[in-house]
Amino acid sequence: MGLPSLALAHSAGDVLVRAGAITVSPDDSSDKFLGEEFKVDNDTQLGLTVGYMVTDNIGVELLAATPFSHNIALPQFGNIAKTRQLPPTLMAQYYFGNKNSMWRPYVGIGLNYTTFFHEKFVDSPARPLLSDIKLKDSWGVAGQVGMDFVFNKNFIVNGSIWWMDIDTKAQFKLDGKHQSVKTHIDPWVYMMSVGYRF
Ligand code: NI
């Protein structure tokens, strides 16, 4: 495009730190419990990614965030439980363009680990029968597309979307009897961020 060759954009050895709003939007499905599937709502937190450019086109990135909080509902009872979770994700990425490109679209594939904590039942018509909930941690693949706009030597603006295969087993008691309900959370994850390049 006749832009001056300033080596402005990402190149081998760069460290990219991005921070912004990240939303986890579950595309959930589960085994039937009392004839219905669990519904898991969205949550938005502060997301942070740290990336390293191995070459001008290949990067690795780790995603972290402040803990997400989700309500778990059954349509006939409304919200019956809630949980918190952290979904650290490690990605291998390919960045299109070259070290002079102001726009660096990228794709990534990687591994997600999600840990659930502070699971608990909340007040609902079903509450008297429910106790002892625990959600199993999840390992799964993650895919990603994103775009960096290289604003200047140090600053970037980023948008990215992940899909994460997050599956858990909800273990709890119904009227004292053990229950195990396999649940796919499988969220789309959206992040808008600003970044700094070292
Ligand atoms: Ni799944």
CSV table of C-alpha atoms and ligand atoms in Angstrom, one decimal:
chain,number,residue,atom,x,y,z
A,1,MET,CA,0.0,0.0,0.0
A,2,GLY,CA,3.0,2.3,-0.2
A,3,LEU,CA,3.1,2.8,3.5
A,4,PRO,CA,6.5,3.7,4.9
A,5,SER,CA,8.3,0.6,6.2
A,6,LEU,CA,8.6,1.5,9.8
A,7,ALA,CA,8.5,-2.1,11.2
A,8,LEU,CA,5.6,-0.7,13.2
A,9,ALA,CA,3.7,-3.9,13.7
A,10,HIS,CA,4.2,-7.1,15.6
A,11,SER,CA,7.6,-8.8,14.9
A,12,ALA,CA,9.5,-11.6,16.4
A,13,GLY,CA,10.3,-11.1,20.1
A,14,ASP,CA,7.5,-8.7,20.9
A,15,VAL,CA,5.5,-9.1,24.0
A,16,LEU,CA,1.8,-8.0,23.7
A,17,VAL,CA,-0.2,-7.3,26.8
A,18,ARG,CA,-3.9,-6.6,26.2
A,19,ALA,CA,-6.5,-5.6,28.8
A,20,GLY,CA,-10.2,-5.0,28.4
A,21,ALA,CA,-13.8,-6.2,28.8
A,22,ILE,CA,-14.4,-9.9,28.3
A,23,THR,CA,-17.8,-11.5,28.1
A,24,VAL,CA,-18.5,-15.2,28.5
A,25,SER,CA,-21.7,-16.2,26.7
A,26,PRO,CA,-22.6,-19.8,27.3
A,27,ASP,CA,-24.1,-21.9,24.4
A,28,ASP,CA,-25.3,-24.4,27.0
A,29,SER,CA,-26.9,-27.7,26.9
A,30,SER,CA,-27.2,-30.4,29.5
A,31,ASP,CA,-28.6,-33.8,30.5
A,32,LYS,CA,-32.2,-33.4,31.6
A,33,PHE,CA,-32.8,-32.8,35.3
A,34,LEU,CA,-36.5,-32.7,36.4
A,35,GLY,CA,-37.3,-32.8,32.7
A,36,GLU,CA,-35.3,-29.7,31.8
A,37,GLU,CA,-31.8,-28.5,30.9
A,38,PHE,CA,-29.7,-26.2,32.9
A,39,LYS,CA,-29.4,-22.6,31.6
A,40,VAL,CA,-26.2,-20.6,32.4
A,41,ASP,CA,-26.2,-16.8,32.0
A,42,ASN,CA,-23.6,-14.4,30.6
A,43,ASP,CA,-21.0,-12.5,32.6
A,44,THR,CA,-18.5,-9.8,31.8
A,45,GLN,CA,-15.2,-9.3,33.6
A,46,LEU,CA,-11.8,-7.7,33.1
A,47,GLY,CA,-9.8,-9.8,30.7
A,48,LEU,CA,-6.0,-9.9,30.3
A,49,THR,CA,-3.9,-11.6,27.6
A,50,VAL,CA,-0.2,-11.8,27.5
A,51,GLY,CA,1.3,-12.8,24.1
A,52,TYR,CA,4.7,-13.4,22.7
A,53,MET,CA,5.6,-13.3,19.1
A,54,VAL,CA,7.8,-16.3,18.3
A,55,THR,CA,8.2,-15.2,14.7
A,56,ASP,CA,6.7,-12.2,12.8
A,57,ASN,CA,3.6,-14.4,12.2
A,58,ILE,CA,3.4,-17.0,15.0
A,59,GLY,CA,2.5,-16.1,18.5
A,60,VAL,CA,1.5,-17.7,21.8
A,61,GLU,CA,-1.0,-16.2,24.1
A,62,LEU,CA,-2.3,-16.8,27.6
A,63,LEU,CA,-5.7,-15.5,28.6
A,64,ALA,CA,-6.5,-14.6,32.2
A,65,ALA,CA,-9.5,-12.8,33.7
A,66,THR,CA,-11.0,-11.7,37.0
A,67,PRO,CA,-13.4,-14.4,38.2
A,68,PHE,CA,-16.6,-14.9,36.3
A,69,SER,CA,-19.9,-15.4,38.1
A,70,HIS,CA,-22.8,-17.3,36.5
A,71,ASN,CA,-26.4,-18.0,37.5
A,72,ILE,CA,-27.6,-21.5,36.7
A,73,ALA,CA,-31.4,-21.8,36.1
A,74,LEU,CA,-34.0,-24.4,35.4
A,75,PRO,CA,-36.9,-22.8,33.4
A,76,GLN,CA,-39.6,-23.9,35.9
A,77,PHE,CA,-37.8,-22.7,39.0
A,78,GLY,CA,-35.7,-19.8,37.7
A,79,ASN,CA,-32.2,-19.4,39.2
A,80,ILE,CA,-31.4,-22.4,41.4
A,81,ALA,CA,-27.6,-22.1,41.8
A,82,LYS,CA,-24.6,-20.0,41.1
A,83,THR,CA,-21.0,-20.5,40.5
A,84,ARG,CA,-17.8,-18.7,39.9
A,85,GLN,CA,-15.2,-19.8,37.4
A,86,LEU,CA,-11.8,-19.0,35.9
A,87,PRO,CA,-11.0,-20.1,32.4
A,88,PRO,CA,-7.2,-19.7,31.7
A,89,THR,CA,-6.5,-20.5,28.1
A,90,LEU,CA,-3.3,-21.0,26.2
A,91,MET,CA,-3.3,-20.4,22.5
A,92,ALA,CA,-1.0,-20.9,19.5
A,93,GLN,CA,-1.7,-18.2,17.0
A,94,TYR,CA,-1.0,-17.3,13.4
A,95,TYR,CA,-1.0,-13.6,12.5
A,96,PHE,CA,-1.7,-12.6,8.9
A,97,GLY,CA,0.2,-9.8,7.3
A,98,ASN,CA,3.8,-8.8,8.2
A,99,LYS,CA,5.7,-6.6,10.5
A,100,ASN,CA,4.8,-3.5,8.5
A,101,SER,CA,1.0,-4.2,8.6
A,102,MET,CA,-1.2,-1.9,10.7
A,103,TRP,CA,-3.9,-4.5,10.8
A,104,ARG,CA,-3.0,-8.0,12.1
A,105,PRO,CA,-5.9,-10.4,11.9
A,106,TYR,CA,-5.1,-13.7,13.5
A,107,VAL,CA,-6.4,-17.2,14.3
A,108,GLY,CA,-5.5,-19.4,17.2
A,109,ILE,CA,-6.1,-22.9,18.6
A,110,GLY,CA,-5.3,-24.0,22.1
A,111,LEU,CA,-6.3,-25.5,25.4
A,112,ASN,CA,-8.7,-24.2,28.0
A,113,TYR,CA,-8.8,-25.2,31.6
A,114,THR,CA,-11.8,-24.0,33.6
A,115,THR,CA,-12.0,-24.3,37.3
A,116,PHE,CA,-15.3,-23.8,39.1
A,117,PHE,CA,-15.5,-22.5,42.7
A,118,HIS,CA,-18.0,-21.1,45.2
A,119,GLU,CA,-20.8,-23.2,43.7
A,120,LYS,CA,-23.9,-22.9,45.8
A,121,PHE,CA,-27.7,-23.3,45.6
A,122,VAL,CA,-29.7,-20.1,45.9
A,123,ASP,CA,-33.2,-19.5,47.1
A,124,SER,CA,-35.7,-21.1,44.8
A,125,PRO,CA,-38.9,-23.2,45.1
A,126,ALA,CA,-36.5,-26.3,44.7
A,127,ARG,CA,-34.0,-25.1,47.3
A,128,PRO,CA,-35.3,-27.3,50.2
A,129,LEU,CA,-34.6,-30.5,48.2
A,130,LEU,CA,-31.2,-29.5,46.9
A,131,SER,CA,-27.8,-29.7,48.6
A,132,ASP,CA,-24.0,-30.2,48.2
A,133,ILE,CA,-23.4,-28.9,44.7
A,134,LYS,CA,-20.0,-29.3,43.1
A,135,LEU,CA,-19.0,-28.7,39.5
A,136,LYS,CA,-16.1,-30.7,38.0
A,137,ASP,CA,-13.3,-28.7,36.4
A,138,SER,CA,-12.9,-28.9,32.6
A,139,TRP,CA,-10.2,-29.3,30.1
A,140,GLY,CA,-11.0,-28.7,26.4
A,141,VAL,CA,-10.0,-27.2,23.1
A,142,ALA,CA,-10.4,-23.5,22.3
A,143,GLY,CA,-10.4,-21.7,19.0
A,144,GLN,CA,-10.0,-18.0,18.4
A,145,VAL,CA,-10.1,-15.3,15.7
A,146,GLY,CA,-9.0,-11.8,16.5
A,147,MET,CA,-7.7,-8.5,15.0
A,148,ASP,CA,-5.0,-6.1,16.3
A,149,PHE,CA,-4.9,-2.6,15.0
A,150,VAL,CA,-1.5,-1.2,15.5
A,151,PHE,CA,-2.1,2.3,16.7
A,152,ASN,CA,1.5,3.4,17.1
A,153,LYS,CA,4.9,1.9,18.2
A,154,ASN,CA,3.5,0.7,21.5
A,155,PHE,CA,-0.3,0.8,21.5
A,156,ILE,CA,-2.7,-1.6,19.9
A,157,VAL,CA,-6.5,-1.9,19.8
A,158,ASN,CA,-7.9,-5.4,19.7
A,159,GLY,CA,-11.1,-7.4,19.2
A,160,SER,CA,-11.2,-11.1,19.6
A,161,ILE,CA,-13.7,-14.0,19.8
A,162,TRP,CA,-13.0,-17.4,21.3
A,163,TRP,CA,-15.0,-20.6,21.4
A,164,MET,CA,-14.2,-22.9,24.3
A,165,ASP,CA,-15.2,-26.5,24.8
A,166,ILE,CA,-16.1,-26.3,28.5
A,167,ASP,CA,-18.0,-29.3,29.9
A,168,THR,CA,-18.7,-30.1,33.5
A,169,LYS,CA,-20.5,-32.6,35.6
A,170,ALA,CA,-22.8,-31.0,38.2
A,171,GLN,CA,-22.8,-33.3,41.2
A,172,PHE,CA,-25.3,-32.6,44.0
A,173,LYS,CA,-28.0,-34.1,46.1
A,174,LEU,CA,-31.8,-34.1,45.4
A,175,ASP,CA,-33.7,-35.0,48.5
A,176,GLY,CA,-30.5,-36.7,49.8
A,177,LYS,CA,-29.8,-38.7,46.7
A,178,HIS,CA,-26.7,-38.2,44.5
A,179,GLN,CA,-27.3,-36.6,41.1
A,180,SER,CA,-24.8,-36.1,38.3
A,181,VAL,CA,-25.8,-33.9,35.4
A,182,LYS,CA,-23.4,-33.5,32.5
A,183,THR,CA,-23.5,-29.9,31.3
A,184,HIS,CA,-21.9,-28.3,28.2
A,185,ILE,CA,-21.2,-24.7,28.7
A,186,ASP,CA,-19.3,-24.3,25.5
A,187,PRO,CA,-19.2,-20.5,25.5
A,188,TRP,CA,-18.5,-17.9,22.9
A,189,VAL,CA,-16.1,-15.4,24.6
A,190,TYR,CA,-15.8,-11.8,23.3
A,191,MET,CA,-13.1,-9.4,24.3
A,192,MET,CA,-12.5,-5.8,23.3
A,193,SER,CA,-9.2,-4.5,24.6
A,194,VAL,CA,-6.3,-2.1,24.3
A,195,GLY,CA,-2.9,-3.4,24.3
A,196,TYR,CA,0.7,-2.4,24.9
A,197,ARG,CA,3.6,-3.9,23.0
A,198,PHE,CA,7.0,-4.2,24.5
B,1,NI,NI,-18.8,-29.4,25.0
